[in-house]
Coordinates of C-alpha atoms in Angstrom, one line a residue:
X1 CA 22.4 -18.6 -14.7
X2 CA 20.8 -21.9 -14.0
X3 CA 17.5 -23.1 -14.5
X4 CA 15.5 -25.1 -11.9
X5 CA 11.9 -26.1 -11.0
X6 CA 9.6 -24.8 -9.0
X7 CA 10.5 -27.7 -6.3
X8 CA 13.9 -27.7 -7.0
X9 CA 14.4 -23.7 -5.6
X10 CA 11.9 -24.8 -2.5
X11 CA 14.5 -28.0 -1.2
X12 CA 17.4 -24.9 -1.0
X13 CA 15.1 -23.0 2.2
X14 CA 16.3 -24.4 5.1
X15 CA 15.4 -24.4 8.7
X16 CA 15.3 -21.0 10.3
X17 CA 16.3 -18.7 7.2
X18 CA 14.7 -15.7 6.1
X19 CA 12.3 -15.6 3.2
X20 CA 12.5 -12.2 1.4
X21 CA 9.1 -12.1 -0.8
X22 CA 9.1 -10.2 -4.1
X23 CA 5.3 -8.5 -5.3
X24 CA 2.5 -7.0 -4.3
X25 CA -0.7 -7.6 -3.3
X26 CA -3.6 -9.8 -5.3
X27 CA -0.7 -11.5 -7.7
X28 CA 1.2 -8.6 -9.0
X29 CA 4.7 -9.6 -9.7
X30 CA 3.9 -12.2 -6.8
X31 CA 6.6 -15.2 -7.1
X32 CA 3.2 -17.9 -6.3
X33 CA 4.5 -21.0 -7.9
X34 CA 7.7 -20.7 -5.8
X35 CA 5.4 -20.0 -2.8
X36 CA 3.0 -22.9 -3.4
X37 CA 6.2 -25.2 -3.8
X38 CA 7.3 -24.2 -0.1
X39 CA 4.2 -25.2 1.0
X40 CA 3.9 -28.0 -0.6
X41 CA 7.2 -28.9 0.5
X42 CA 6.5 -28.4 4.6
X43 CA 3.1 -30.5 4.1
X44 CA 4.8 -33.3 2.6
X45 CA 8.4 -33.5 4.4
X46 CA 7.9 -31.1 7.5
X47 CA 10.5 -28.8 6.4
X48 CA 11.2 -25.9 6.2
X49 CA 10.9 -25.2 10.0
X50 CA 11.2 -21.9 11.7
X51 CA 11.3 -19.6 8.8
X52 CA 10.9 -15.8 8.9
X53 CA 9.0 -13.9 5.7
X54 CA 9.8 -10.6 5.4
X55 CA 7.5 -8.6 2.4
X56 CA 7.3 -5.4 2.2
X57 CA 3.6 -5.1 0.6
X58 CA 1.0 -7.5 1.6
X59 CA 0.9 -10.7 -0.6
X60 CA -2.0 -12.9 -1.6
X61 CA -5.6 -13.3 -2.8
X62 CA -7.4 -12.9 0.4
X63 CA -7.4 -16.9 0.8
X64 CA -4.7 -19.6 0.5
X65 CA -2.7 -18.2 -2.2
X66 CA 1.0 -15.4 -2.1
X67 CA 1.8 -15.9 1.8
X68 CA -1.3 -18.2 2.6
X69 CA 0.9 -21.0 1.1
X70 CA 3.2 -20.5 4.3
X71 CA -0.3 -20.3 7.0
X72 CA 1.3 -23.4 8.5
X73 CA 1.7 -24.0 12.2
X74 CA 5.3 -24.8 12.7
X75 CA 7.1 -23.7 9.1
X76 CA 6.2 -19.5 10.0
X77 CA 8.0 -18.6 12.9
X78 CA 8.2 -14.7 12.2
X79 CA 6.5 -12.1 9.7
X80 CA 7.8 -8.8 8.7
X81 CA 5.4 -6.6 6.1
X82 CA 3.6 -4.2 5.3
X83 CA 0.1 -5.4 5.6
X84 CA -1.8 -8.6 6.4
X85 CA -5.2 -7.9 4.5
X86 CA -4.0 -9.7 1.2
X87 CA -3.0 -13.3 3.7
X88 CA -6.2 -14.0 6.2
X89 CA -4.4 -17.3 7.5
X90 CA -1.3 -15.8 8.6
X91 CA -3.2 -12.7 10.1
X92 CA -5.3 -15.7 11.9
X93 CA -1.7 -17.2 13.1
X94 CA -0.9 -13.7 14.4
X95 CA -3.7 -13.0 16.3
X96 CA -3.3 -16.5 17.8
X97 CA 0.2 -15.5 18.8
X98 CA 0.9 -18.8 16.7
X99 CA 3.6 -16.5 15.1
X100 CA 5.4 -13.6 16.1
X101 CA 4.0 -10.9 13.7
X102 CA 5.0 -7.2 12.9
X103 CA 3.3 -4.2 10.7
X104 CA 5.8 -1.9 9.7
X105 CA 4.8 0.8 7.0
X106 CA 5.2 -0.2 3.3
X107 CA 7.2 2.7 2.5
X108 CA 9.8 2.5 5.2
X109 CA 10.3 -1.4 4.3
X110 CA 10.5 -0.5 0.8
X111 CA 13.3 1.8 1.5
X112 CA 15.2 -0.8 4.2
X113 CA 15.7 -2.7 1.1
X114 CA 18.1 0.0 -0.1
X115 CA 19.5 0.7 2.9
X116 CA 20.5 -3.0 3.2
X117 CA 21.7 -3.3 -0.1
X118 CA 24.1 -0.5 0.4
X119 CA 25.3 -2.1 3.9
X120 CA 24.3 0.9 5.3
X121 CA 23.2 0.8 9.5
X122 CA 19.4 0.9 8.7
X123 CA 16.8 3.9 7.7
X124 CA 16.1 6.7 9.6
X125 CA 13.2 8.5 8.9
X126 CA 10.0 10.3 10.8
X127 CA 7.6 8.0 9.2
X128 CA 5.9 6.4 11.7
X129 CA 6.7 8.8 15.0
X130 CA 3.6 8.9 17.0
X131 CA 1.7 6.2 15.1
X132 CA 1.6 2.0 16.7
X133 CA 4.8 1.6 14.7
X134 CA 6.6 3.8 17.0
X135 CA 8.3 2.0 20.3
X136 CA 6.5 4.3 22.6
X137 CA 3.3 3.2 21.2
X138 CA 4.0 -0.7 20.4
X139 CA 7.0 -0.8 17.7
X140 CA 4.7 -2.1 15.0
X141 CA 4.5 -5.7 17.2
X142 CA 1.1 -7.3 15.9
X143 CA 1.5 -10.7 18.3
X144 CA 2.5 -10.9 22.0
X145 CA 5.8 -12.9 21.0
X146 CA 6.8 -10.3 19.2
X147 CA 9.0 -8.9 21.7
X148 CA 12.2 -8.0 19.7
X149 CA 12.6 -4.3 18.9
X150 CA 12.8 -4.0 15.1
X151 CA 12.1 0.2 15.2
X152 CA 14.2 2.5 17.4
X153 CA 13.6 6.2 18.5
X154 CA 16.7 8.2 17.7
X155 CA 17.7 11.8 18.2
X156 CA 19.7 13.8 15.6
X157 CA 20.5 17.2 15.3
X158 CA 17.7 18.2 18.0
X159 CA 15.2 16.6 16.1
X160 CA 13.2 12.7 16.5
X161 CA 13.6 9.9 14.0
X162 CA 12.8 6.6 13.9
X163 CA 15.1 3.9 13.2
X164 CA 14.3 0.9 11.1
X165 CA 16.9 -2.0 12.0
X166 CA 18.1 -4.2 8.9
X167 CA 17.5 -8.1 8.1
X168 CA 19.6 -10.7 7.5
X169 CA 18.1 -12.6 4.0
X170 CA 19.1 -16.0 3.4
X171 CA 16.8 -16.7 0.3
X172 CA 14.7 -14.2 -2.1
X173 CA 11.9 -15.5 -4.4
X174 CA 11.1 -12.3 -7.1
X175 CA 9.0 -12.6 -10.0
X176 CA 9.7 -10.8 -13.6
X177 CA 8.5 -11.6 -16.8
X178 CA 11.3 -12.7 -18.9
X179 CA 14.8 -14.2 -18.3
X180 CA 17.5 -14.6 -20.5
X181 CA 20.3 -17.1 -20.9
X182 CA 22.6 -14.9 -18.7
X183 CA 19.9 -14.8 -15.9
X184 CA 19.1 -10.8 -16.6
X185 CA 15.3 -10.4 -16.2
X186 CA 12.6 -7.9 -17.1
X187 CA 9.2 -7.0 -15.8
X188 CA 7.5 -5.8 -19.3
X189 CA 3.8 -7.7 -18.7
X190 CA 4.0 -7.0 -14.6
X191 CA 1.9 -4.2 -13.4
X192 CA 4.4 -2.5 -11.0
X193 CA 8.1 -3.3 -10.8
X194 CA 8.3 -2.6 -6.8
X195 CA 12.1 -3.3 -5.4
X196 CA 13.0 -6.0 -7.1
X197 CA 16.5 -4.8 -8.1
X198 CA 17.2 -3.5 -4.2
X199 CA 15.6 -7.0 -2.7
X200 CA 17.8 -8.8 -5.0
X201 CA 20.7 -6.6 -4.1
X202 CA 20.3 -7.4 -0.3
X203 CA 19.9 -10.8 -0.2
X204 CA 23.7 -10.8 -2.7
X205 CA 25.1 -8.5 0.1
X206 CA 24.1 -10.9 2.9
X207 CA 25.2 -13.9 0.8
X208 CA 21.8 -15.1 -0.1
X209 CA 20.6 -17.2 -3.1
X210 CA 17.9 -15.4 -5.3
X211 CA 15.8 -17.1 -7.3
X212 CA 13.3 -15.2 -9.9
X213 CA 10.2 -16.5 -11.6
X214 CA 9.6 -15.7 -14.8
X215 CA 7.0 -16.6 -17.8
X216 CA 9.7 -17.7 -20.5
X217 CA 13.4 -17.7 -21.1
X218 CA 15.2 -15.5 -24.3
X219 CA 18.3 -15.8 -26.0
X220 CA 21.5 -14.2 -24.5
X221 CA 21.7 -10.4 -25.4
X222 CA 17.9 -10.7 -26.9
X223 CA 16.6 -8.1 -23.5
X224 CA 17.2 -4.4 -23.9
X225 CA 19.4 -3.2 -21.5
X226 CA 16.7 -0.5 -20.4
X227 CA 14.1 -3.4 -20.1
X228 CA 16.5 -5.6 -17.6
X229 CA 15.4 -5.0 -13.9
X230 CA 17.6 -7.6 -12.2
X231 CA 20.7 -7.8 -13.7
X232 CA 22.1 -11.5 -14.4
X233 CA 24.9 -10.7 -12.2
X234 CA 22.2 -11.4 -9.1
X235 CA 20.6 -13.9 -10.4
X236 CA 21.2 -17.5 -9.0
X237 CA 18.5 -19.9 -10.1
X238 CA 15.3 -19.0 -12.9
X239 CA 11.9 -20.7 -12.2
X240 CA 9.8 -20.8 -15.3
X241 CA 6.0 -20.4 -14.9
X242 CA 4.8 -20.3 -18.3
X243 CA 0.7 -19.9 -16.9
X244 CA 2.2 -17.4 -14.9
X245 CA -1.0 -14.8 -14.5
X246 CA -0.4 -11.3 -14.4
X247 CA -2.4 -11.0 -10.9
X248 CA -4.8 -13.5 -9.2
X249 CA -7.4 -12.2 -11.2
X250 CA -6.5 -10.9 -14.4
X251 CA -4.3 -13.2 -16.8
X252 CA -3.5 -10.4 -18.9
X253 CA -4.2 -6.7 -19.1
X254 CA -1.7 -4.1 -21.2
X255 CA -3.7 -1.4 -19.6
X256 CA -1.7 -2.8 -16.3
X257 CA 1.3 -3.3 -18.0
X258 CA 1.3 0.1 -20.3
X259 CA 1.8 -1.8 -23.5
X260 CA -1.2 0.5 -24.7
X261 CA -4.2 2.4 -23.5
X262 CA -7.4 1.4 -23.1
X263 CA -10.5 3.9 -23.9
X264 CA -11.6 5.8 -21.1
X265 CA -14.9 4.9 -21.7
X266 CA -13.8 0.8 -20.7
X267 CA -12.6 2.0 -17.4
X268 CA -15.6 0.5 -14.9
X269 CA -18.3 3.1 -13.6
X270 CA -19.0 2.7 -10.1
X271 CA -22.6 1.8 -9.5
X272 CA -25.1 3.1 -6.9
X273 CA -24.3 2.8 -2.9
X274 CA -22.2 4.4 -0.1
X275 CA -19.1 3.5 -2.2
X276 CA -19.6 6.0 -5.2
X277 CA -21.5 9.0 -3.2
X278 CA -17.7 8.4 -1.2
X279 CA -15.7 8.8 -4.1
X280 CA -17.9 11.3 -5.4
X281 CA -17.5 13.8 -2.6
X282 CA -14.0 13.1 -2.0
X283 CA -13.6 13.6 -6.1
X284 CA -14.4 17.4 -5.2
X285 CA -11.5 18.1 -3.4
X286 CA -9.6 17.5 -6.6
X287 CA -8.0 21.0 -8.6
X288 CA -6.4 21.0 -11.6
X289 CA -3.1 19.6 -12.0
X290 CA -3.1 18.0 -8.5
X291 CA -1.2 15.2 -7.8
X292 CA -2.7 12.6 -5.9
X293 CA -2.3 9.6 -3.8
X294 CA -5.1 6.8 -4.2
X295 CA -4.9 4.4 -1.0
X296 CA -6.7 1.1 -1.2
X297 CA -10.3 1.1 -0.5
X298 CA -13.1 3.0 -0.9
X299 CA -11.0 5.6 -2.3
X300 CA -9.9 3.9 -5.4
X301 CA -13.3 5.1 -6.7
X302 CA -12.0 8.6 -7.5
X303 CA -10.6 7.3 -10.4
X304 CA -13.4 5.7 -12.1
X305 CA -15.4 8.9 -11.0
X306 CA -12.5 11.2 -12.8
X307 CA -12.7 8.7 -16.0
X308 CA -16.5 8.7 -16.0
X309 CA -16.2 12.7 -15.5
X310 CA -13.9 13.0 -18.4
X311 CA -11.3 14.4 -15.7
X312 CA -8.8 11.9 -15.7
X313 CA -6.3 13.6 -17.5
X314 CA -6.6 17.0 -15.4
X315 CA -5.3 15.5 -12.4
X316 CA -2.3 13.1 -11.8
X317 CA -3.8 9.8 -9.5
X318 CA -0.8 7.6 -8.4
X319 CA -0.6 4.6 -5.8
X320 CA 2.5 3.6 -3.5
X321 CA 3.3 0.7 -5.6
X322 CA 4.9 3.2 -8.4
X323 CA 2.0 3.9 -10.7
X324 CA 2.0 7.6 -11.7
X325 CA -1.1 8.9 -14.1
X326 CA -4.0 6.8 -15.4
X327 CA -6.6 5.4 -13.2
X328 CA -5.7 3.3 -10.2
X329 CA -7.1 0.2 -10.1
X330 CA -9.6 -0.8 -6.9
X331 CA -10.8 -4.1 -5.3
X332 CA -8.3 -7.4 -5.1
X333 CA -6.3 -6.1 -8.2
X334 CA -5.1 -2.7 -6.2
X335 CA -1.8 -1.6 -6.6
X336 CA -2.4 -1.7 -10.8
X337 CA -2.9 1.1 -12.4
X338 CA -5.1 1.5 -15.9
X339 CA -3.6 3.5 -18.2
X340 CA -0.6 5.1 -16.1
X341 CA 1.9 7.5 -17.8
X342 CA 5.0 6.2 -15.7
X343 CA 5.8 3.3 -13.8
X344 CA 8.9 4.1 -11.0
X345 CA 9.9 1.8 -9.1
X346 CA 8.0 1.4 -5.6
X347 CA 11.3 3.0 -3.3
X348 CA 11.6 6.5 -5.7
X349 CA 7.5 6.8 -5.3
X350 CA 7.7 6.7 -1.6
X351 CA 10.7 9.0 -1.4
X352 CA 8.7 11.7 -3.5
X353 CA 5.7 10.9 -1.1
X354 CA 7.7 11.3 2.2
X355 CA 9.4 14.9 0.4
X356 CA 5.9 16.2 0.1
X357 CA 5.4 15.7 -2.7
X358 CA 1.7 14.7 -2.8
X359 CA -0.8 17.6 -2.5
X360 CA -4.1 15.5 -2.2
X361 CA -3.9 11.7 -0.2
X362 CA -7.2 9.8 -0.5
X363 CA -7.1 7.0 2.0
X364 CA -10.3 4.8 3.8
X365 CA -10.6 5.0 7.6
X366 CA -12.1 1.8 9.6
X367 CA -11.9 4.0 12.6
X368 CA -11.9 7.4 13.8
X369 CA -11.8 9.3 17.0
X370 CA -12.5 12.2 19.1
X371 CA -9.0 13.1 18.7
X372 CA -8.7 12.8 15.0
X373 CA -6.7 10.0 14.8
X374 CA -7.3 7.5 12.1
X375 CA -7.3 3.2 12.7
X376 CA -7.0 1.1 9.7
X377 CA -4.5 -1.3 10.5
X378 CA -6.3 -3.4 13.3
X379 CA -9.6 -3.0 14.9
X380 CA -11.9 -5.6 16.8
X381 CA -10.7 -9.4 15.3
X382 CA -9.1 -7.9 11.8
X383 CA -5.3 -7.5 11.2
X384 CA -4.8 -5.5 8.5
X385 CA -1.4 -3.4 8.2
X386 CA -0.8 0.0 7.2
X387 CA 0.4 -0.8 4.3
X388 CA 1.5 2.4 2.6
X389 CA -0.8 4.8 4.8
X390 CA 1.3 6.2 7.3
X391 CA 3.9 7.4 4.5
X392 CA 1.2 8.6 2.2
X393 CA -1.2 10.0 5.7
X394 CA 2.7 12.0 6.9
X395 CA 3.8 13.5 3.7
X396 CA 0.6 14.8 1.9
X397 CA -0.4 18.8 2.2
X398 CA -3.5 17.2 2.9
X399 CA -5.4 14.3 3.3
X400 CA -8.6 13.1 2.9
X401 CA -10.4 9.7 4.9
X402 CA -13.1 8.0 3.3
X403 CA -15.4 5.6 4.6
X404 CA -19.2 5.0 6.0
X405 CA -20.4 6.7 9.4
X406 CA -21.4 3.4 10.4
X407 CA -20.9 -0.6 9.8
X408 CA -23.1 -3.3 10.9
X409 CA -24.8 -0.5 12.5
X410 CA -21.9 0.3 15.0
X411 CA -20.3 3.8 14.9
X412 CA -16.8 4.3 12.9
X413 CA -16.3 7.4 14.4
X414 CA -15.3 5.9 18.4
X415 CA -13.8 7.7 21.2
X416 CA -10.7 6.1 20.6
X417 CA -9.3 4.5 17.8
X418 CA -8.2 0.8 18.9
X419 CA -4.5 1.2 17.0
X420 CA -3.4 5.0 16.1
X421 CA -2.2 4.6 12.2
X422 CA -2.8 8.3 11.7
X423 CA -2.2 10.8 14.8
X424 CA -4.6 13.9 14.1
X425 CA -2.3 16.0 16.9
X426 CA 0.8 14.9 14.9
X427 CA -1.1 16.5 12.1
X428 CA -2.3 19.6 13.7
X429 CA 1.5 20.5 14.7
X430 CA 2.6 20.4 11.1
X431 CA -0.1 22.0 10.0
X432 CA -2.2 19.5 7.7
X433 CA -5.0 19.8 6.3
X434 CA -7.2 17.1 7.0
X435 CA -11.2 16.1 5.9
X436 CA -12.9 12.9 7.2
X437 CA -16.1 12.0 4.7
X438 CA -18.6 9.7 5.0
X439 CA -21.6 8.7 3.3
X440 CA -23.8 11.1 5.6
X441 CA -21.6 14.1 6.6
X442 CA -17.9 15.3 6.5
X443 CA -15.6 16.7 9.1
X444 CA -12.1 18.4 9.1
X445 CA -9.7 18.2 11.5
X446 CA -10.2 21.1 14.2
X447 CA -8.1 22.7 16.9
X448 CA -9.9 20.0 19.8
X449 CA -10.7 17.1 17.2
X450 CA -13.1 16.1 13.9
X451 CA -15.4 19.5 13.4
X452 CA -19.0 18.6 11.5
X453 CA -18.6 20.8 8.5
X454 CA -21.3 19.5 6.0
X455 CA -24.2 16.7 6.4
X456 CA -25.9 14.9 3.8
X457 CA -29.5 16.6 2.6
X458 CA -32.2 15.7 4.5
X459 CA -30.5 14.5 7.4
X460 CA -30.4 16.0 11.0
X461 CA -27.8 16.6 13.2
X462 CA -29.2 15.0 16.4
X463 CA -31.4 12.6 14.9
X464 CA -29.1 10.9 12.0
X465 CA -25.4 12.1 13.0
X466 CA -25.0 12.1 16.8
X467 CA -26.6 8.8 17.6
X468 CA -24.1 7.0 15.0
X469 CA -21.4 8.5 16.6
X470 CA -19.1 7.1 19.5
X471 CA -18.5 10.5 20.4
X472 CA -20.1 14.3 20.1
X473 CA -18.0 16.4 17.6
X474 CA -17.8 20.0 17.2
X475 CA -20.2 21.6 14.7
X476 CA -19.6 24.3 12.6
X477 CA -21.3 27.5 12.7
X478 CA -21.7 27.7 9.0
X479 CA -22.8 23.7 8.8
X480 CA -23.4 23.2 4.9
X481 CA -25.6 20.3 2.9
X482 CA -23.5 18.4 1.0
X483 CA -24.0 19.0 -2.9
X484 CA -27.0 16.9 -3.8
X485 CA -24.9 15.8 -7.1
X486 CA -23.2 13.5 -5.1
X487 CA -25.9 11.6 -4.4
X488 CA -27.9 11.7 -8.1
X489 CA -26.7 9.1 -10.6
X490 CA -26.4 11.5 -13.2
X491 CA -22.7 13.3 -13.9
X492 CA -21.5 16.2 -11.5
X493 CA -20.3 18.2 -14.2
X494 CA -16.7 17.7 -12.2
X495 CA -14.9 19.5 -14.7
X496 CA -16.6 22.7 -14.4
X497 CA -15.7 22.0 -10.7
X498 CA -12.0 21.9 -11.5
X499 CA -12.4 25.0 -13.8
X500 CA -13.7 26.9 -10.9
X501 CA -10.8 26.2 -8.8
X502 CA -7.2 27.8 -9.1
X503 CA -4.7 25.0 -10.6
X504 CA -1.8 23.6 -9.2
X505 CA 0.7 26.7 -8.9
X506 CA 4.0 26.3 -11.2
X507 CA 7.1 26.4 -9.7
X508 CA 8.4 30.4 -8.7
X509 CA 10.7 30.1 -10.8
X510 CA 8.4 30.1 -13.9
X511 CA 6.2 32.9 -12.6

């Protein structure tokens, strides 16, 4: 193993090569003082030109920091990832056409790291078919220069896949916590540990140099051999960041890390607005036992609501990035996790998610349409990504979408959805379950499209729902108010809720 700066690992990038970025979005296990070398690098010397950054979770801090250090006209040429949301600049480059830019789920580029690793062809999976990321619908191309074809439609055994094409990787920058003299490194303070052994495993296959950040260096043999996540073996050069922040926000949390628990009663409440009466009616749908999927957004609430409801440990809440138990954290620091019971890496969570394995998915809508489909990975000037959505949206029993009826006064429910992230007749054919809730009514997913099935006290169907929608739903016979607790600031008493409900059935095996 050899040691090297910061600027030392940036002059190896050269001209045209593709970047393979370890982490996850705000800061966690994001390599950012190898990433602000880079840049620093291209504004000083002009070089790197050309280069391609391929990540499969969005990284940054909403700003200039994670892939924001590589915003710069002439040093991007391509991007490859998962979402945009966390890196405004290089979203801003995409729209431009300044770069050629692609949104490819989190879940299937997770997995491609495998794949690569392995030397296998690609991945072939169904995540994706009849969503933007699918060729017949745009192949997940987020600029007009983005022309090459990265996702393929194959047929096997009489059935439709789609086909993820591997990467060449000339350089990878991970991030773990410790290194030691041998170059083997371990995560212990990082909030997720994501793919880091695949990504480093890929870019070894394809003869690339890997270079890991890390907070401080240990004697040979001082790491237990459980604790090493990239084995020395793969390891070319160690960076050491000793600031090196646990995310962009948090320097420190063992809550994120799992070095102990906090109390419950430190996990934030949410306060008063659309956002908790969201959370608080999706928090409903919740039974004992189930296991759930928190997207980010307006859904990370449920698991404040389930802490401040003394639920948390009746239910399992996990997110994409490979926290399972505890409360998911919300906001810039999603992805974390307070409190979590197990931490897999990113690749074995999305493999139980696409084998069904979730039986609740909370995700946020930005759009939704006649036909039940579901935007949230561009709409009007905003690229987003799906980031884990259209795994989590195709393998849950059923899902839930949360967000407000209206923003800035315009409707959220459209005749159309701009970019189809979720495909309500794709749903409908395999028989999901699906519920769209808002802040002033819910709908589920009918035969024709989004059915009004509840509306929030004191409103009126013609006077408050229909005009703040961009197209006229069915309505159920058997309309319902929405439970007024929702609404109160009090408690809901949620787990008298969950006692009322059936739990999670064991397997038949045990009955």
């Amino acid at each position: 193993m050899r040691r090297a700066t910061a600027e030392e690992a940036a002059a190896l990038v050269r001209d045209g090569d593709t970047l393979l970025i370890g982490g996850s979005g705000g800061g966690h296990a994001v390599p950012d003082a190898l990433l602000a070398a880079l840049g620093r690098r291209f504004r000083d010397s002009g070089a790197p030109r050309a280069i391609t950054a391929l990540h499969p979770v969005g990284v940054g801090d909403g700003a200039d920091r994670g892939l924001g250090h590589l915003a710069q006209r002439g040093m991007l040429k391509r991007n490859v990832a998962g979402s945009y949301v966390n890196s405004p600049p290089v979203a801003a480059m995409a729209l431009a056409d300044e770069i050629e830019a692609w949104s490819l789920p989190q879940g299937a580029l997770s997995q491609l790291m495998r794949e690569m690793a392995a030397g296998r062809p690609g991945l072939m999976t169904k995540t994706g078919l009849h969503t933007f990321v699918d060729p017949r619908m745009g192949g997940g191309a987020q600029s007009p220069s983005a022309t090459e074809a990265l996702v393929e439609v194959v047929q096997f055994r009489g059935e439709e896949y789609l086909f993820y094409k591997p990467f060449h990787v000339d350089v990878a920058f991970l991030r773990g916590t410790t290194a030691d003299e041998d170059g083997n490194v371990s995560m212990e303070k990082e909030a997720v540990t994501l793919e880091m052994l695949s990504e480093a495993q890929a870019t070894k296959r394809c003869g690339g140099l890997v270079v890991v950040q890390v907070e401080r260096i240990a004697r040979s043999g001082s790491i237990h051999p459980k604790m090493v996540k990239i084995p020395g073996i793969l390891v070319d050069l160690v960076v050491v960041e000793p600031g090196q922040w646990q995310t962009f926000e948090t320097f420190y949390s063992p809550a994120y890390s799992g070095e102990f628990r906090i109390p419950v009663d430190d996990i934030p409440r949410l306060g008063p607005g659309p956002r908790r009466v969201v959370a608080r009616r999706g928090a409903l749908e919740l039974f004992r036992g189930a296991i759930c999927n928190l997207g980010s957004g307006i859904f990370t609430g449920i698991g404040n609501v389930a802490a401040e409801e003394g639920v948390l440990d009746a239910v399992c809440l996990t997110n994409e990035q490979g926290n399972i138990g505890g409360a998911p954290a919300s906001g810039g620091e999603a992805g974390a996790a307070m409190n979590p019971q197990a931490q897999v890496d990113q690749p074995y969570q999305f493999d139980f998610y696409d084998g069904g394995g979730l039986d609740l998915a909370f995700l946020s809508f930005a759009e939704f349409d006649a036909e039940g489909n579901v935007n949230v990975s561009r709409f009007g000037n905003k690229l987003i990504g799906p980031g884990g959505f259209i795994n989590i949206s195709q393998g849950a029993r059923t899902c839930i979408f949360g967000g407000t009826l209206t923003a800035g006064g315009k409707p959220k429910a459209v005749a159309q959805v701009e970019q189809v992230t979720f495909s309500g007749r794709y749903a409908r054919d395999r028989g999901q379950q699906v519920l769209y809730v808002t802040d002033r009514a819910v709908f589920r997913l009918g035969a024709e499209g989004p059915v009004l099935v509840e509306i929030a006290p004191g409103l009126d169907v013609a006077r408050d729902i229909l005009p703040a929608m961009g197209f006229r739903p069915a309505v159920a016979p058997d309309l319902r108010v929405m439970d007024a607790r929702i609404f109160a600031n009090a408690p809901m008493n949620l787990a008298a809720v969950l006692a009322a409900k059936p739990p999670r059935p064991s397997s038949p095996r045990l009955a």
